[in-house]
PDB file of C-alpha atoms in Angstrom:
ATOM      1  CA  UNK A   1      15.103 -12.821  -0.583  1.00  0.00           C
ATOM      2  CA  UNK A   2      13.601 -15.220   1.886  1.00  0.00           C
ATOM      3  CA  UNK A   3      10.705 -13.284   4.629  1.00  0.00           C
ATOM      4  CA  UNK A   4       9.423 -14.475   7.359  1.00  0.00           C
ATOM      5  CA  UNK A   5       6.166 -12.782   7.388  1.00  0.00           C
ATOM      6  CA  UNK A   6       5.741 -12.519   3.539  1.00  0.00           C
ATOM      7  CA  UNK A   7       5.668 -14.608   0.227  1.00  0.00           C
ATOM      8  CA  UNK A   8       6.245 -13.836  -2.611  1.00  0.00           C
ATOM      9  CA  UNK A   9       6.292 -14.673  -6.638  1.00  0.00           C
ATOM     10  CA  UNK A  10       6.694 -12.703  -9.701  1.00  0.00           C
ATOM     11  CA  UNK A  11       5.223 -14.332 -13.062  1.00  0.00           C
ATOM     12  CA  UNK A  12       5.002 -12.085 -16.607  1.00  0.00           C
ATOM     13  CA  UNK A  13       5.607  -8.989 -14.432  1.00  0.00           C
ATOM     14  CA  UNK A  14       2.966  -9.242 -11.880  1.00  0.00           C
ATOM     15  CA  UNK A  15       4.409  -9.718  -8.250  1.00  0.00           C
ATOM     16  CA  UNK A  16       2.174 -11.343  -5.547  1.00  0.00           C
ATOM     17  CA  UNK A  17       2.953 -10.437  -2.112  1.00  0.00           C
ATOM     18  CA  UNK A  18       0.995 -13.042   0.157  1.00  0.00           C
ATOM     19  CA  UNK A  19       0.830 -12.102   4.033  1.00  0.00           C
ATOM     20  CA  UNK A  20       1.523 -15.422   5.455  1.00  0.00           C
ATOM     21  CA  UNK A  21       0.724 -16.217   8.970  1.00  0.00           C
ATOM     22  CA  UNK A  22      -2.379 -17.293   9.073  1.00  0.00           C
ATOM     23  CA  UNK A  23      -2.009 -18.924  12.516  1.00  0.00           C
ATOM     24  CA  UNK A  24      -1.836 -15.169  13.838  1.00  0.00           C
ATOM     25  CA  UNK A  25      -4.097 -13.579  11.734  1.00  0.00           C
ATOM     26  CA  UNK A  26      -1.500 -11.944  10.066  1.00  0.00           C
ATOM     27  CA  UNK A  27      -0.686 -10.119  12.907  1.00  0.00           C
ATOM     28  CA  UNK A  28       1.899  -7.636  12.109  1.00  0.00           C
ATOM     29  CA  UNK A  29       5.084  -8.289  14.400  1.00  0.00           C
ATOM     30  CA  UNK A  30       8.573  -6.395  14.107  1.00  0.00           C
ATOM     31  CA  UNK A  31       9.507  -8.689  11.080  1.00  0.00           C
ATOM     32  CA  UNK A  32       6.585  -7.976   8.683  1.00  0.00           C
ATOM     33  CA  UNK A  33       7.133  -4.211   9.807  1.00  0.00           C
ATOM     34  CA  UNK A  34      11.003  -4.420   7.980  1.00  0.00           C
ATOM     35  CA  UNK A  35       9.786  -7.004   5.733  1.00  0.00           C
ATOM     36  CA  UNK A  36       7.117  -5.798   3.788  1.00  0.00           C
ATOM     37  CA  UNK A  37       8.893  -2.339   2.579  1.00  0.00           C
ATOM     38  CA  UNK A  38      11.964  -4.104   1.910  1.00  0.00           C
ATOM     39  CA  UNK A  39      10.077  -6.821  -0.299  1.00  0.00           C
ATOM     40  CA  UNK A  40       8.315  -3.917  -2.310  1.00  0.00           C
ATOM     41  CA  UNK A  41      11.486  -1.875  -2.761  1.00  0.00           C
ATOM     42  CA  UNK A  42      13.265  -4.727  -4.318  1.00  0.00           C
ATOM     43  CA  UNK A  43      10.485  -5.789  -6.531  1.00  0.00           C
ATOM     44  CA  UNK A  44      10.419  -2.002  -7.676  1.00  0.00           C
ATOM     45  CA  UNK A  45      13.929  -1.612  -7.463  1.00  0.00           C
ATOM     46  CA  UNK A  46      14.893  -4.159 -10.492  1.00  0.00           C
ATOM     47  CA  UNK A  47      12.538  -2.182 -13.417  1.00  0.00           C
ATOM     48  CA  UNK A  48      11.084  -5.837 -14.467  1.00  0.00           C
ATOM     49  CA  UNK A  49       7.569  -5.570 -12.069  1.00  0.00           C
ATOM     50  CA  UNK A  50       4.812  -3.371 -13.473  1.00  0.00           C
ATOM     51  CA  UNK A  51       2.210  -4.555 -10.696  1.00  0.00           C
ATOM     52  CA  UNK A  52       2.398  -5.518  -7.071  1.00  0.00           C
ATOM     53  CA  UNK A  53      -0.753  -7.257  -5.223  1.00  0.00           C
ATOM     54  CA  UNK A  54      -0.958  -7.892  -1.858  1.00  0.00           C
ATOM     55  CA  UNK A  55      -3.052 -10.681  -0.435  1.00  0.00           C
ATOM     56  CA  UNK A  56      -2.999 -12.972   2.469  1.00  0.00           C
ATOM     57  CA  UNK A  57      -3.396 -16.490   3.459  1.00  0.00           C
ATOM     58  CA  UNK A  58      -5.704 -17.988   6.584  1.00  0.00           C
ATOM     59  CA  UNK A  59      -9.245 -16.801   7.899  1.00  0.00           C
ATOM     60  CA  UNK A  60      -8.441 -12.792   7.277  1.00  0.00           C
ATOM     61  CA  UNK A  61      -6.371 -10.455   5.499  1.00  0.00           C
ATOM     62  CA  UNK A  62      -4.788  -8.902   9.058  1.00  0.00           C
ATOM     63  CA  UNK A  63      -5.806  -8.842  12.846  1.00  0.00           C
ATOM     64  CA  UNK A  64      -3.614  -5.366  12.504  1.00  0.00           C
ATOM     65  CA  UNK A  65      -0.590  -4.685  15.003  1.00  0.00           C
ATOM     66  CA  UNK A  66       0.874  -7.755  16.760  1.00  0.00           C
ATOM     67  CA  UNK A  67       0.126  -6.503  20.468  1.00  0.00           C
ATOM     68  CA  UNK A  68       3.502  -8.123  20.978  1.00  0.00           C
ATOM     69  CA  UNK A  69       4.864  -5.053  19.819  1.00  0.00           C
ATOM     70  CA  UNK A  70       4.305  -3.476  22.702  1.00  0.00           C
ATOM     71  CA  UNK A  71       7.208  -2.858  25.792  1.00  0.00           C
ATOM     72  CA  UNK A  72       6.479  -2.596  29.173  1.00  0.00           C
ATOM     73  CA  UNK A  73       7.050   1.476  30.686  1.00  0.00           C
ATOM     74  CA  UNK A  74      10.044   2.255  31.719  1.00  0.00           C
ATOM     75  CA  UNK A  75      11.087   1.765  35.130  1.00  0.00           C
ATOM     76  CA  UNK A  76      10.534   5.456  36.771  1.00  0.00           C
ATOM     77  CA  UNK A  77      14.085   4.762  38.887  1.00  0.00           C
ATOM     78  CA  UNK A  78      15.715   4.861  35.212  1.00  0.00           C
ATOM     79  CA  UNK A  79      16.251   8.263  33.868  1.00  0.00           C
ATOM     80  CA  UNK A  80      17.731   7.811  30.813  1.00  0.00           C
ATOM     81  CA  UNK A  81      14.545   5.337  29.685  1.00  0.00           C
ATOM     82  CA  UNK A  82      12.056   7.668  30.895  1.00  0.00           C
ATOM     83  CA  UNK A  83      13.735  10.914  29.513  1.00  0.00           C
ATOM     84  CA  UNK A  84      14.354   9.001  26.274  1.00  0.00           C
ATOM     85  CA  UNK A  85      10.460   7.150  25.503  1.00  0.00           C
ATOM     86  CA  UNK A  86       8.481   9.877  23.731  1.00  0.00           C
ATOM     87  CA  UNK A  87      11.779  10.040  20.879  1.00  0.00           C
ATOM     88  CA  UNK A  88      12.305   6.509  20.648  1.00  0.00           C
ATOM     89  CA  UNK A  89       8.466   6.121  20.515  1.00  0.00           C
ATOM     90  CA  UNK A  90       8.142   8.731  17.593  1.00  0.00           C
ATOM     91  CA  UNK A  91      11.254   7.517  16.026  1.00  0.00           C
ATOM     92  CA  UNK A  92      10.028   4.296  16.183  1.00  0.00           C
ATOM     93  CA  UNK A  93       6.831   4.961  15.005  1.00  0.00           C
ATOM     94  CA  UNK A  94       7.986   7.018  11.823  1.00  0.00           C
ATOM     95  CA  UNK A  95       9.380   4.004  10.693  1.00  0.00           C
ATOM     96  CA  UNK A  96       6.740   1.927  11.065  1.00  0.00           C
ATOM     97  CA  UNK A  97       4.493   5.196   8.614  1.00  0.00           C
ATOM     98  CA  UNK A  98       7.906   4.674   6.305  1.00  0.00           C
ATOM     99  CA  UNK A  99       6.547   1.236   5.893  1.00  0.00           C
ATOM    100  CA  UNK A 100       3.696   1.769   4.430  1.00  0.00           C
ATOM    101  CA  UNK A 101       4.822   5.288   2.618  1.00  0.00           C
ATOM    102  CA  UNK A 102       6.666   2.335   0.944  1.00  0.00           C
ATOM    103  CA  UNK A 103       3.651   1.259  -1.253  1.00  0.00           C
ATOM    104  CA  UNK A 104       2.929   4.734  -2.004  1.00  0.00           C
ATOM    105  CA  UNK A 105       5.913   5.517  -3.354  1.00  0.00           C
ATOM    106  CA  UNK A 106       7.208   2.895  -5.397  1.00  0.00           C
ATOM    107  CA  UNK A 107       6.821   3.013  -9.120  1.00  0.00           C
ATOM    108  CA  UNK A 108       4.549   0.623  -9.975  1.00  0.00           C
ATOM    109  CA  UNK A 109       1.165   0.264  -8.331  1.00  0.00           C
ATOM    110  CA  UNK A 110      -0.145  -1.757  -6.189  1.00  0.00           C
ATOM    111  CA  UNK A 111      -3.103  -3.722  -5.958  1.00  0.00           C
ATOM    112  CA  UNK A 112      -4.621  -4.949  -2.391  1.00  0.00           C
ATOM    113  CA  UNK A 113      -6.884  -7.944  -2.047  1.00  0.00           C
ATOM    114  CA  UNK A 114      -8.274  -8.632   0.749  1.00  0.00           C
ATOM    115  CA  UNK A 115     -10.476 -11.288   2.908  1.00  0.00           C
ATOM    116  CA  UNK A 116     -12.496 -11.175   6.053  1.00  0.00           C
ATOM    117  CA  UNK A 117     -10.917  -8.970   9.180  1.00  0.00           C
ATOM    118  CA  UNK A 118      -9.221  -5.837   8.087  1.00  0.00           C
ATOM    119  CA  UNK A 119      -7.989  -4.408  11.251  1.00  0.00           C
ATOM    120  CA  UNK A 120      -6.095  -1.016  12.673  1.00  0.00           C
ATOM    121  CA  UNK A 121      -2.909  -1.838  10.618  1.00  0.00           C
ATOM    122  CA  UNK A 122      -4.786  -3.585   8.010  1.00  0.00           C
ATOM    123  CA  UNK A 123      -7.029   0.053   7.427  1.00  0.00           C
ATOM    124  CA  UNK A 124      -3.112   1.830   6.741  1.00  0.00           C
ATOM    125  CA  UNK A 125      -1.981  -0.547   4.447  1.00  0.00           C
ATOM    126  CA  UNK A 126      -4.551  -0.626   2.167  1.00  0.00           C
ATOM    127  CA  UNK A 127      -4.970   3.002   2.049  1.00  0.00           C
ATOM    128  CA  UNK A 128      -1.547   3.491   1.089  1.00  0.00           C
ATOM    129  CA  UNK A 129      -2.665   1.032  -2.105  1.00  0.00           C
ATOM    130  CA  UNK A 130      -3.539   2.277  -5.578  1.00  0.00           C
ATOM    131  CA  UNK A 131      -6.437  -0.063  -5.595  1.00  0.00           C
ATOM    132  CA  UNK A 132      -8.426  -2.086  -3.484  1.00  0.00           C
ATOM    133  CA  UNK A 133     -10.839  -5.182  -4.399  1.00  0.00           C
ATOM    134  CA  UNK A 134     -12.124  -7.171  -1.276  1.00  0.00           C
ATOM    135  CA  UNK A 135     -14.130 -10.090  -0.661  1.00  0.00           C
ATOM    136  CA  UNK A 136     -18.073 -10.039   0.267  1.00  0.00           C
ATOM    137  CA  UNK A 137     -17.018 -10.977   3.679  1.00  0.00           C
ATOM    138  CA  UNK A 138     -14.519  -8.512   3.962  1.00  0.00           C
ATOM    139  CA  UNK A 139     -14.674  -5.880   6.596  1.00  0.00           C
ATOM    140  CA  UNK A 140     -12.358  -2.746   8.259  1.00  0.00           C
ATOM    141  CA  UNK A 141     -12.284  -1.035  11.324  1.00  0.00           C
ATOM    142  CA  UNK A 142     -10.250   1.513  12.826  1.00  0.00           C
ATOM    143  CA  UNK A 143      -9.602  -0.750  15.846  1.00  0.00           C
ATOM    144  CA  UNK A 144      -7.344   1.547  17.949  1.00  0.00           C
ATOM    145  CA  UNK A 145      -9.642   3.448  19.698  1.00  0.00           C
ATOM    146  CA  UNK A 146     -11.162   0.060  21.052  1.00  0.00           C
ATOM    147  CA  UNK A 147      -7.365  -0.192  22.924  1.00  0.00           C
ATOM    148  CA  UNK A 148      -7.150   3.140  23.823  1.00  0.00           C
ATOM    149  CA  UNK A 149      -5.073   3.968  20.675  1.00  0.00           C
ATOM    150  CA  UNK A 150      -5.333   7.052  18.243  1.00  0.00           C
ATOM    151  CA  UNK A 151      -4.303   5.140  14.962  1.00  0.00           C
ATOM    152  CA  UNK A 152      -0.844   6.952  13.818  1.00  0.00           C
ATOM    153  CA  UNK A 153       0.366   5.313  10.645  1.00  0.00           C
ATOM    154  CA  UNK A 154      -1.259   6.260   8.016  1.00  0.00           C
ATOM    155  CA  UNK A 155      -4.819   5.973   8.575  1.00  0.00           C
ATOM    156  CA  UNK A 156      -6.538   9.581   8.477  1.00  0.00           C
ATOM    157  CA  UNK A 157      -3.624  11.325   6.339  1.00  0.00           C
ATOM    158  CA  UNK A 158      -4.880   8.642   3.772  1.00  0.00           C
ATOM    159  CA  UNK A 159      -8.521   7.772   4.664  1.00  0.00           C
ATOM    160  CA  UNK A 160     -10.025  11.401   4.861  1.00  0.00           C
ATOM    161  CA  UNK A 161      -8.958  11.620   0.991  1.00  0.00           C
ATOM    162  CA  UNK A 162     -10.355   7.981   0.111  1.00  0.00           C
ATOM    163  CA  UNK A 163     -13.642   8.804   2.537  1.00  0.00           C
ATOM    164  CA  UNK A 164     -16.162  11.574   3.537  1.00  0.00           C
ATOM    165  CA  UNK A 165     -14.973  12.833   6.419  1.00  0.00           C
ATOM    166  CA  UNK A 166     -17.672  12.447   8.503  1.00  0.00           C
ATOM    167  CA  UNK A 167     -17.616   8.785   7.720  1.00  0.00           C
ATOM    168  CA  UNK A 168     -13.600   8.534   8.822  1.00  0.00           C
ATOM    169  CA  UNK A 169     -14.825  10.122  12.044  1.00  0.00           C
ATOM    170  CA  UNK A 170     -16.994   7.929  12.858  1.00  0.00           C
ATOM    171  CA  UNK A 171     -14.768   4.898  12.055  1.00  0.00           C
ATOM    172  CA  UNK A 172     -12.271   6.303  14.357  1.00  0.00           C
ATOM    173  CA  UNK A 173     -14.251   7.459  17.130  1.00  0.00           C
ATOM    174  CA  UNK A 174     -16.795   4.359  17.536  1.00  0.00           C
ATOM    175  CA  UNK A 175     -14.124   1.618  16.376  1.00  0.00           C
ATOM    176  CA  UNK A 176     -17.263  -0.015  14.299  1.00  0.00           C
ATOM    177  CA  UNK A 177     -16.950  -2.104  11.244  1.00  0.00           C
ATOM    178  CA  UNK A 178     -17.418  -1.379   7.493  1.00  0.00           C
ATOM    179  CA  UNK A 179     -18.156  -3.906   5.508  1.00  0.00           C
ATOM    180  CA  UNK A 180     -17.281  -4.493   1.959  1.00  0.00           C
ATOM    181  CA  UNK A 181     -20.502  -3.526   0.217  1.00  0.00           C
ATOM    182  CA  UNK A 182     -20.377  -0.578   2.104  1.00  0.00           C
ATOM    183  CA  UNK A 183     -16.984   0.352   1.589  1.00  0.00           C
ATOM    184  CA  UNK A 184     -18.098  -0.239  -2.182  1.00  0.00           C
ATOM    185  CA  UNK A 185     -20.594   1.877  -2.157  1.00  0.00           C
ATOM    186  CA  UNK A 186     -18.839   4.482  -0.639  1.00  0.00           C
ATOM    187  CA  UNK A 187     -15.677   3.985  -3.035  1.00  0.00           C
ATOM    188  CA  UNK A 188     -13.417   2.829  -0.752  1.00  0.00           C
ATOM    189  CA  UNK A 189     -13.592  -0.507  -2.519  1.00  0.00           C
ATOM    190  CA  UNK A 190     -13.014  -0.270  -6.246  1.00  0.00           C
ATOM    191  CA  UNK A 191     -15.153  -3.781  -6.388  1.00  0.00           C
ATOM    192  CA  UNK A 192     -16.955  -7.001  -3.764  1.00  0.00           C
ATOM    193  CA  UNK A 193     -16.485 -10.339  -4.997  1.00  0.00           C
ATOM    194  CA  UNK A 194     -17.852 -13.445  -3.681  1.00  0.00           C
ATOM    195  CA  UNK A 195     -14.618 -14.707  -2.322  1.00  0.00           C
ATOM    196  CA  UNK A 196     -10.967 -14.445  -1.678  1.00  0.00           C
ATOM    197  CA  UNK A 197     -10.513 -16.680  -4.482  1.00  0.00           C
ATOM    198  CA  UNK A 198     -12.296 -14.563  -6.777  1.00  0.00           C
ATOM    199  CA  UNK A 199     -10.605 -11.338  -5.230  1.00  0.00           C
ATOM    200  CA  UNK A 200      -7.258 -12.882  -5.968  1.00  0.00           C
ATOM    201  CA  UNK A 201      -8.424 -13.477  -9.654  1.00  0.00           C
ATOM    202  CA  UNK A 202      -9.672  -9.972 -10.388  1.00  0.00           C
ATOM    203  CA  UNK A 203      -6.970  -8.531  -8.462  1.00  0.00           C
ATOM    204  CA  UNK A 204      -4.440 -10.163 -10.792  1.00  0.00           C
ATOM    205  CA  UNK A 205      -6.296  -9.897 -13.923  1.00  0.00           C
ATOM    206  CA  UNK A 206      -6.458  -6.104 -13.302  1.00  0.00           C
ATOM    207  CA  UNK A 207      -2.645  -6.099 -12.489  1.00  0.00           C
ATOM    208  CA  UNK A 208      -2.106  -7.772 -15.472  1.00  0.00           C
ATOM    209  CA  UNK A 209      -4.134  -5.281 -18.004  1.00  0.00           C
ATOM    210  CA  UNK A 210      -1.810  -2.804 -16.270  1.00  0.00           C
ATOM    211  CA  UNK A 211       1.502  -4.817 -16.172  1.00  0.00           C
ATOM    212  CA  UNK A 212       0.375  -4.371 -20.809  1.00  0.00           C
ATOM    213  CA  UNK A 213       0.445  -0.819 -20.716  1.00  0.00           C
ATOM    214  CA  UNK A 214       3.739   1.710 -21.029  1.00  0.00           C
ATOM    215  CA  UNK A 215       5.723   1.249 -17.531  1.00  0.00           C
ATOM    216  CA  UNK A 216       6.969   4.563 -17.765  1.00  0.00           C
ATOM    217  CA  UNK A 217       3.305   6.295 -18.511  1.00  0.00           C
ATOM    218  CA  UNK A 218       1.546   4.127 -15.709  1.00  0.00           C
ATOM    219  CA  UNK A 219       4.344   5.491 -13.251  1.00  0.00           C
ATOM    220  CA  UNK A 220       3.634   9.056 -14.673  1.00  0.00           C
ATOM    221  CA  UNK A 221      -0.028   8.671 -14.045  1.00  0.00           C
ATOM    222  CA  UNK A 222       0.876   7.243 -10.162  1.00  0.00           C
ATOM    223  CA  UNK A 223       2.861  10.280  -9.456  1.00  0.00           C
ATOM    224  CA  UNK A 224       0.662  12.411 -11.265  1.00  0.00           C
ATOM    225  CA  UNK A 225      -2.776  10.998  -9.081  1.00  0.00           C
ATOM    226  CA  UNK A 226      -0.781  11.018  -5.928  1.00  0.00           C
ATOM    227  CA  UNK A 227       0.598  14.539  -6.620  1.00  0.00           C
ATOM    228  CA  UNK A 228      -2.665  16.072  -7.342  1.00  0.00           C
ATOM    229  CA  UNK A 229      -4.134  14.888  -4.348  1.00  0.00           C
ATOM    230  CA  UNK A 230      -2.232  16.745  -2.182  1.00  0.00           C
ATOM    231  CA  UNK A 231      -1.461  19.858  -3.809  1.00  0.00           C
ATOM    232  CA  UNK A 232      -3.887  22.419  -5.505  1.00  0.00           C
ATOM    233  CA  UNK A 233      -5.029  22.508  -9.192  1.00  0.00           C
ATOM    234  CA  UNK A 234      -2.351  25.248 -10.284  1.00  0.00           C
ATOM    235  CA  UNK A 235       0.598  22.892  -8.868  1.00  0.00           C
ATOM    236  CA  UNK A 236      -1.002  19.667 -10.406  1.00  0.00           C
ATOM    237  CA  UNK A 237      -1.002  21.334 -13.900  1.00  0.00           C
ATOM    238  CA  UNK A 238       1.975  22.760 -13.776  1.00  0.00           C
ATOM    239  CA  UNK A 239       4.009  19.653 -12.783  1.00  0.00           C
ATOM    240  CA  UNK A 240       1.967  17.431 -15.243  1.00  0.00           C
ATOM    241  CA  UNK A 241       3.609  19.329 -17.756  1.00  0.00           C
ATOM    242  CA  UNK A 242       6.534  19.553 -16.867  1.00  0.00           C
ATOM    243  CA  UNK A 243       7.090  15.795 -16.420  1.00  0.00           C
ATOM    244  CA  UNK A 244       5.301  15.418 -19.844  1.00  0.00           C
ATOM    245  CA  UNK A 245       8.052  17.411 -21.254  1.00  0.00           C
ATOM    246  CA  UNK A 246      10.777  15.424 -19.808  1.00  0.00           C
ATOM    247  CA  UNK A 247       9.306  11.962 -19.756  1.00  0.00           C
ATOM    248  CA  UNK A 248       6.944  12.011 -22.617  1.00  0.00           C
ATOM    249  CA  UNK A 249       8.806   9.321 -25.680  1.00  0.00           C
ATOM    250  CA  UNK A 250       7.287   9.752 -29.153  1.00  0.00           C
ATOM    251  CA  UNK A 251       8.609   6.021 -28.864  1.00  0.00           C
ATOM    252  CA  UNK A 252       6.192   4.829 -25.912  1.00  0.00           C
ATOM    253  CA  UNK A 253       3.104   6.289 -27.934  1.00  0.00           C
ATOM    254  CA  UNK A 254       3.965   4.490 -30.662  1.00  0.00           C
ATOM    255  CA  UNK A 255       4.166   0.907 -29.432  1.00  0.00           C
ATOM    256  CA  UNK A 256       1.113   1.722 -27.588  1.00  0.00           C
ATOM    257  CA  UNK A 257      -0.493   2.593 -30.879  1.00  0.00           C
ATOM    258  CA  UNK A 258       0.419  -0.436 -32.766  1.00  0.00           C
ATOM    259  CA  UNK A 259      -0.281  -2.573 -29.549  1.00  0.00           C
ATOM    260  CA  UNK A 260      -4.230  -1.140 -30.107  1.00  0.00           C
ATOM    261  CA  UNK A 261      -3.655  -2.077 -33.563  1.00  0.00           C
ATOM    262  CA  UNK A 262      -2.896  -5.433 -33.234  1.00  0.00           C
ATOM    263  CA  UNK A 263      -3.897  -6.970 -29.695  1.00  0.00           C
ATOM    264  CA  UNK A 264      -1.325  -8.443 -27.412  1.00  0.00           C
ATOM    265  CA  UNK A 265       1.408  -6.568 -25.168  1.00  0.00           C
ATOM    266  CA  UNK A 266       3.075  -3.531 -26.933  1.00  0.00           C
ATOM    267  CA  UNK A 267       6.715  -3.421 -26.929  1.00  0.00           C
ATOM    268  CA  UNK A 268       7.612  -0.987 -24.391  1.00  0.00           C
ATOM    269  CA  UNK A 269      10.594  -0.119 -22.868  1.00  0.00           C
ATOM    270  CA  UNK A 270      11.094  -1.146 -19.126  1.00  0.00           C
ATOM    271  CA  UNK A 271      11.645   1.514 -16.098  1.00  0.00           C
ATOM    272  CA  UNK A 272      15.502   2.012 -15.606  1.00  0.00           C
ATOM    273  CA  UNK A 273      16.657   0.042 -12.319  1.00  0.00           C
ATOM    274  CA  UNK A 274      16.209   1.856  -9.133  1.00  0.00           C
ATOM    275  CA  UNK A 275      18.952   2.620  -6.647  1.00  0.00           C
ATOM    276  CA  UNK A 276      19.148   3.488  -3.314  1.00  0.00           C
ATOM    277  CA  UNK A 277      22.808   4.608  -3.734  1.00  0.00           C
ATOM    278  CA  UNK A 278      24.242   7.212  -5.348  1.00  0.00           C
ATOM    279  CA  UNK A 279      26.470   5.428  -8.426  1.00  0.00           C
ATOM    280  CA  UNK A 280      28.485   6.568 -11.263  1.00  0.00           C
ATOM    281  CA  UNK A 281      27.175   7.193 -14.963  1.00  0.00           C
ATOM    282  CA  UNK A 282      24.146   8.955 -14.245  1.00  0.00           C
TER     283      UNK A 282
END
């Protein structure tokens, strides 16, 4: 498929999804909004891509929601606008969260590396990543509050569990800026390098290591890490098992083994393709 807001190439498994309009900052307008979730499903969707990072191109990573985005109030004569705004507002806005859920829920995981400005929408997206390497001059900031905005797609469901949460109050309430080596040091960032360049490289060279490893255990592991965050210890341990004792292949352990053995990529056996239909011959 061809985007408008978004490149992207696939090479020995490893998908790079490059925000690219750099003459907006990245700005995120109606079409990245669609664009991006559709991009990830159907690089999850085929079973061939066992890592997804997500860069950008220009002077930062994303200036956040393309202000464009927003419509002027309804006309108070109109009753059927003005009766009708709060739904279409939280329908609207549930599938702008859906976009993001996106990168949460796919299969694979999915890597962000990111440059300079970080802003409001920037802060969801990479929270709803499995990893996150950044730049030295990298920063984030909960902008909304700085518009008069309470940020509403994804930030604090996401941040409180990735940050103290004294820290994610102050983010939101002052609208200040982290920057990367703090966001390092407070585990945000799994690791600073000195540029995007070099973010790029160790983004992809960690994708890689994980595009070698079993498909089907690194999704396990993905649900398994996402599960256990939000549900208690009990749950966790009891659904652990039982996907073990469904998904667990004598075969997958085996490859791994010999891969150890030997060096280079073990053969493993690809995830199935996903659908968004139901089809015949389950």
């Amino acid at each position: 498929m061809s985007y408008q807001t978004l490149s992207v190439s696939v090479n020995d498994g490893v998908a790079l999804v490059t925000l690219d309009r750099p003459d907006q900052l990245n700005a995120m307008n109606a079409d990245f909004w669609n664009e991006l979730p559709a991009a990830v499903r159907e690089l999850d969707a085929g079973g061939d891509v066992r890592a997804i990072v997500i860069n950008a191109n220009g002077k930062h990573f994303t200036a956040g929601l393309d202000l464009g985005m927003f419509s002027a109030p309804p006309d108070p004569a109109d009753r059927t606008a003005r009766v009708q705004k709060a739904a279409r507002f939280r329908q609207h806005t549930a599938l702008m969260q859906q976009s993001f859920s996106a990168l949460e829920d796919c299969r694979v995981p999915v890597i962000a590396a990111l440059h300079g400005g970080c802003i409001g929408g920037g802060v969801d997206l990479i929270s709803a990543c499995d990893l996150r390497y950044a730049s030295a001059d990298a920063f984030l900031t909960i902008y909304e509050i700085n518009v008069g905005l309470t940020a509403d797609v994804g930030t604090f469901p996401r941040l409180c569990k990735l940050l103290p949460e004294g820290i994610v109050r102050e983010l939101a309430y002052t609208g200040r800026r982290m920057g990367a080596e703090e966001a390092e040091q407070r585990g945000l960032f799994n690791a600073v390098l000195d540029d995007r360049e070099a973010t790029l490289k160790k983004a992809l060279e960690v994708a890689r290591e994980i595009a070698g490893k079993s498909p089907l255990a690194v999704h396990g592991c993905k649900r398994m890490i996402t599960y256990a965050r939000d549900h208690n210890t009990a749950d966790a341990l009891d659904y652990v098992v039982t996907w073990n004792a469904g998904m667990l292949h004598v075969e997958e352990v085996q490859a791994a083994i010999e891969a150890g053995k030997h060096g280079g990529d073990g053969d493993f056996t690809p995830l199935p393709p996903a659908h968004d239909r139901v089809k015949g011959g389950v």
